[in-house]
Amino acid sequence: TEEDLSEEVLRIHGYEHITSTLLRGETASGTRNPQMQLNDKVHRILSNKGFFEIRNFSFISPKLIEKLNLAADDKRNKTVVLTNPLGEDTSVMRSTLVPSMLGTISLNQSRNNETAMLYEISPIFDASAYQVGELPHEQPMLCIGAYGPEVNFYRVRDIVLDMVARFGVSCEIIPGAEPYHHPGRAAKLMVGDVCLANVAE
């Protein structure tokens, strides 16, 4: 090859005859993008409140989403189905982080852990406008889960409100529950017409 020939010519001619030169090129200092900086701040806030980060797989069983009893027209029911999944339990991409969080909490309870305060920051995959051959929309989401003798709806609500306030956002708390929530211990944090968060038991 050209490289091999060049090396032979240099070896025969002598490397000592080649003038030293400084490396040339442009470099850029590394920095964290706005999404990374936002995640870093959330990590710090929740870690300081005693939460531990968890990481779950992005693919789950469609049966876990069915267990949430969402309305038939809820866009979270429409998932991105993997073409060649490892099995039925890992056949769709997550459209919500809730099943994974509930699974992690259930596992901790079955191992007799008296309390757990967990959070996960991961993308969900919105397939509501998905077309075959295109990439689904990925939306970063935060899911918090906690249980234990000192954990209740109000404590979690106040933690979320404090975190939102640290980003300079004020919200209105209105009653509202998902089908899998306790009907009397659930609220939506609204900013205008946008639901910023659901907090519930």
Short mmCIF file of C-alpha atoms in Angstrom, two decimals:
data_model
loop_
_atom_site.label_atom_id
_atom_site.label_comp_id
_atom_site.label_asym_id
_atom_site.label_seq_id
_atom_site.Cartn_x
_atom_site.Cartn_y
_atom_site.Cartn_z
CA THR A 1 0.00 0.00 0.00
CA GLU A 2 0.95 3.65 -0.24
CA GLU A 3 1.64 3.80 3.49
CA ASP A 4 4.02 0.80 3.36
CA LEU A 5 5.96 2.29 0.43
CA SER A 6 6.21 5.68 2.18
CA GLU A 7 7.56 4.00 5.31
CA GLU A 8 10.22 2.12 3.28
CA VAL A 9 11.33 5.32 1.52
CA LEU A 10 11.60 7.13 4.88
CA ARG A 11 13.54 4.24 6.43
CA ILE A 12 16.05 4.09 3.55
CA HIS A 13 16.37 7.88 3.25
CA GLY A 14 16.68 8.22 7.06
CA TYR A 15 14.27 9.63 9.61
CA GLU A 16 16.96 12.06 10.78
CA HIS A 17 16.62 13.96 7.47
CA ILE A 18 12.97 14.86 8.21
CA THR A 19 12.52 18.33 9.70
CA SER A 20 10.56 18.38 12.98
CA THR A 21 7.28 20.30 12.85
CA LEU A 22 4.63 21.09 15.42
CA LEU A 23 1.27 19.41 15.17
CA ARG A 24 -1.33 21.47 13.34
CA GLY A 25 -5.09 21.46 13.73
CA GLU A 26 -7.95 23.00 15.62
CA THR A 27 -8.98 21.89 19.07
CA ALA A 28 -12.03 22.72 21.11
CA SER A 29 -12.37 22.57 24.87
CA GLY A 30 -14.93 20.03 26.06
CA THR A 31 -18.05 21.26 27.80
CA ARG A 32 -21.34 19.82 29.01
CA ASN A 33 -24.39 20.64 26.92
CA PRO A 34 -27.50 22.26 28.48
CA GLN A 35 -29.28 18.89 28.94
CA MET A 36 -26.24 17.48 30.79
CA GLN A 37 -26.06 20.58 32.99
CA LEU A 38 -29.77 20.27 33.80
CA ASN A 39 -29.32 16.58 34.69
CA ASP A 40 -26.32 17.43 36.88
CA LYS A 41 -28.40 19.92 38.87
CA VAL A 42 -31.24 17.39 39.32
CA HIS A 43 -28.70 14.76 40.46
CA ARG A 44 -27.28 17.15 43.06
CA ILE A 45 -30.69 18.19 44.40
CA LEU A 46 -32.02 14.64 44.76
CA SER A 47 -28.75 13.21 46.09
CA ASN A 48 -28.74 15.89 48.79
CA LYS A 49 -32.25 14.79 49.76
CA GLY A 50 -31.14 11.18 50.23
CA PHE A 51 -32.18 9.71 46.87
CA PHE A 52 -30.17 7.15 44.93
CA GLU A 53 -30.04 7.01 41.14
CA ILE A 54 -31.11 3.83 39.37
CA ARG A 55 -30.71 2.75 35.75
CA ASN A 56 -33.11 0.37 34.03
CA PHE A 57 -33.19 -1.04 30.51
CA SER A 58 -35.00 1.07 27.92
CA PHE A 59 -36.96 -1.95 26.69
CA ILE A 60 -39.69 -3.67 28.70
CA SER A 61 -42.65 -5.99 28.35
CA PRO A 62 -45.86 -4.50 26.88
CA LYS A 63 -47.72 -6.26 29.70
CA LEU A 64 -46.16 -3.84 32.20
CA ILE A 65 -47.72 -0.89 30.39
CA GLU A 66 -51.07 -2.72 30.24
CA LYS A 67 -50.97 -3.09 34.05
CA LEU A 68 -51.12 0.71 34.39
CA ASN A 69 -54.73 0.60 33.07
CA LEU A 70 -54.24 3.70 30.95
CA ALA A 71 -57.11 5.00 28.82
CA ALA A 72 -57.38 3.36 25.41
CA ASP A 73 -56.44 6.60 23.62
CA ASP A 74 -53.45 7.35 25.91
CA LYS A 75 -50.37 7.80 23.71
CA ARG A 76 -48.26 5.81 26.19
CA ASN A 77 -50.10 2.68 25.03
CA LYS A 78 -48.52 3.09 21.59
CA THR A 79 -44.99 1.75 21.83
CA VAL A 80 -42.03 1.22 19.54
CA VAL A 81 -41.85 -2.55 18.99
CA LEU A 82 -38.39 -4.03 18.55
CA THR A 83 -37.86 -5.99 15.33
CA ASN A 84 -35.65 -8.65 16.90
CA PRO A 85 -36.19 -8.61 20.70
CA LEU A 86 -34.41 -10.89 23.15
CA GLY A 87 -37.83 -12.04 24.35
CA GLU A 88 -41.40 -10.92 25.05
CA ASP A 89 -40.28 -9.29 28.32
CA THR A 90 -37.99 -6.92 26.39
CA SER A 91 -39.96 -6.38 23.20
CA VAL A 92 -40.98 -2.69 23.34
CA MET A 93 -39.25 0.60 24.13
CA ARG A 94 -40.43 2.45 27.23
CA SER A 95 -43.14 5.04 26.70
CA THR A 96 -43.09 5.79 30.45
CA LEU A 97 -40.57 5.20 33.25
CA VAL A 98 -43.25 4.18 35.78
CA PRO A 99 -43.26 0.37 35.19
CA SER A 100 -39.48 0.20 35.61
CA MET A 101 -39.61 2.25 38.82
CA LEU A 102 -42.42 0.12 40.25
CA GLY A 103 -40.47 -3.01 39.36
CA THR A 104 -37.37 -1.73 41.14
CA ILE A 105 -39.40 -0.79 44.23
CA SER A 106 -41.09 -4.20 44.22
CA LEU A 107 -37.71 -5.93 44.01
CA ASN A 108 -36.37 -3.90 46.94
CA GLN A 109 -39.43 -4.69 49.06
CA SER A 110 -39.17 -8.41 48.27
CA ARG A 111 -35.54 -8.30 49.50
CA ASN A 112 -36.78 -6.88 52.84
CA ASN A 113 -35.33 -3.41 52.35
CA GLU A 114 -37.32 -1.31 54.79
CA THR A 115 -37.01 1.92 52.85
CA ALA A 116 -35.83 3.16 49.46
CA MET A 117 -35.65 6.59 47.83
CA LEU A 118 -34.89 6.24 44.14
CA TYR A 119 -34.89 8.26 40.96
CA GLU A 120 -34.17 7.67 37.29
CA ILE A 121 -33.46 10.14 34.50
CA SER A 122 -33.87 8.46 31.11
CA PRO A 123 -35.52 9.07 27.77
CA ILE A 124 -38.93 7.71 26.92
CA PHE A 125 -39.82 6.85 23.35
CA ASP A 126 -42.90 8.58 21.98
CA ALA A 127 -44.38 6.46 19.21
CA SER A 128 -47.63 8.43 18.81
CA ALA A 129 -46.38 9.94 15.54
CA TYR A 130 -43.87 7.22 14.73
CA GLN A 131 -43.51 6.01 11.13
CA VAL A 132 -41.69 2.80 10.22
CA GLY A 133 -38.19 3.63 9.02
CA GLU A 134 -38.01 6.81 11.11
CA LEU A 135 -36.54 7.28 14.55
CA PRO A 136 -39.04 7.75 17.40
CA HIS A 137 -39.00 10.97 19.40
CA GLU A 138 -36.93 10.61 22.59
CA GLN A 139 -38.00 12.77 25.54
CA PRO A 140 -35.84 12.92 28.70
CA MET A 141 -37.95 12.23 31.78
CA LEU A 142 -37.49 12.04 35.54
CA CYS A 143 -39.22 9.43 37.69
CA ILE A 144 -39.01 9.40 41.48
CA GLY A 145 -40.08 6.46 43.64
CA ALA A 146 -39.91 6.10 47.40
CA TYR A 147 -41.35 4.00 50.20
CA GLY A 148 -40.70 3.47 53.88
CA PRO A 149 -41.93 4.44 57.33
CA GLU A 150 -41.08 8.14 56.86
CA VAL A 151 -42.26 8.40 53.25
CA ASN A 152 -45.72 9.62 52.31
CA PHE A 153 -47.44 11.59 49.56
CA TYR A 154 -46.81 14.98 51.19
CA ARG A 155 -43.09 14.40 51.65
CA VAL A 156 -42.60 13.44 48.02
CA ARG A 157 -44.79 16.33 46.86
CA ASP A 158 -42.73 18.82 48.88
CA ILE A 159 -39.47 17.39 47.49
CA VAL A 160 -40.75 17.84 43.94
CA LEU A 161 -42.03 21.35 44.67
CA ASP A 162 -38.68 22.33 46.18
CA MET A 163 -36.81 20.98 43.16
CA VAL A 164 -39.08 22.84 40.73
CA ALA A 165 -38.66 26.05 42.74
CA ARG A 166 -34.87 25.76 42.46
CA PHE A 167 -35.28 26.08 38.70
CA GLY A 168 -37.32 29.26 39.21
CA VAL A 169 -40.63 27.67 38.22
CA SER A 170 -43.81 28.17 40.20
CA CYS A 171 -46.68 25.73 39.70
CA GLU A 172 -50.27 25.33 40.64
CA ILE A 173 -51.24 22.14 42.47
CA ILE A 174 -54.52 20.64 41.31
CA PRO A 175 -56.15 17.30 42.15
CA GLY A 176 -55.72 14.65 39.50
CA ALA A 177 -54.73 11.03 39.30
CA GLU A 178 -53.60 8.45 36.80
CA PRO A 179 -55.54 5.14 36.80
CA TYR A 180 -52.81 3.46 38.86
CA HIS A 181 -52.72 6.21 41.54
CA HIS A 182 -54.53 6.36 44.87
CA PRO A 183 -57.57 8.50 43.95
CA GLY A 184 -57.38 10.69 47.07
CA ARG A 185 -53.61 11.09 47.25
CA ALA A 186 -52.64 12.40 43.84
CA ALA A 187 -51.96 15.80 42.35
CA LYS A 188 -50.79 17.41 39.16
CA LEU A 189 -48.29 20.27 39.14
CA MET A 190 -49.44 22.63 36.40
CA VAL A 191 -47.72 25.55 34.70
CA GLY A 192 -50.51 27.12 32.68
CA ASP A 193 -51.97 24.31 30.58
CA VAL A 194 -48.83 22.16 30.84
CA CYS A 195 -48.67 19.33 33.36
CA LEU A 196 -45.13 19.52 34.68
CA ALA A 197 -45.38 16.53 37.03
CA ASN A 198 -47.67 13.97 38.58
CA VAL A 199 -47.19 13.26 42.27
CA ALA A 200 -49.14 10.42 43.84
CA GLU A 201 -49.31 7.45 46.14
#
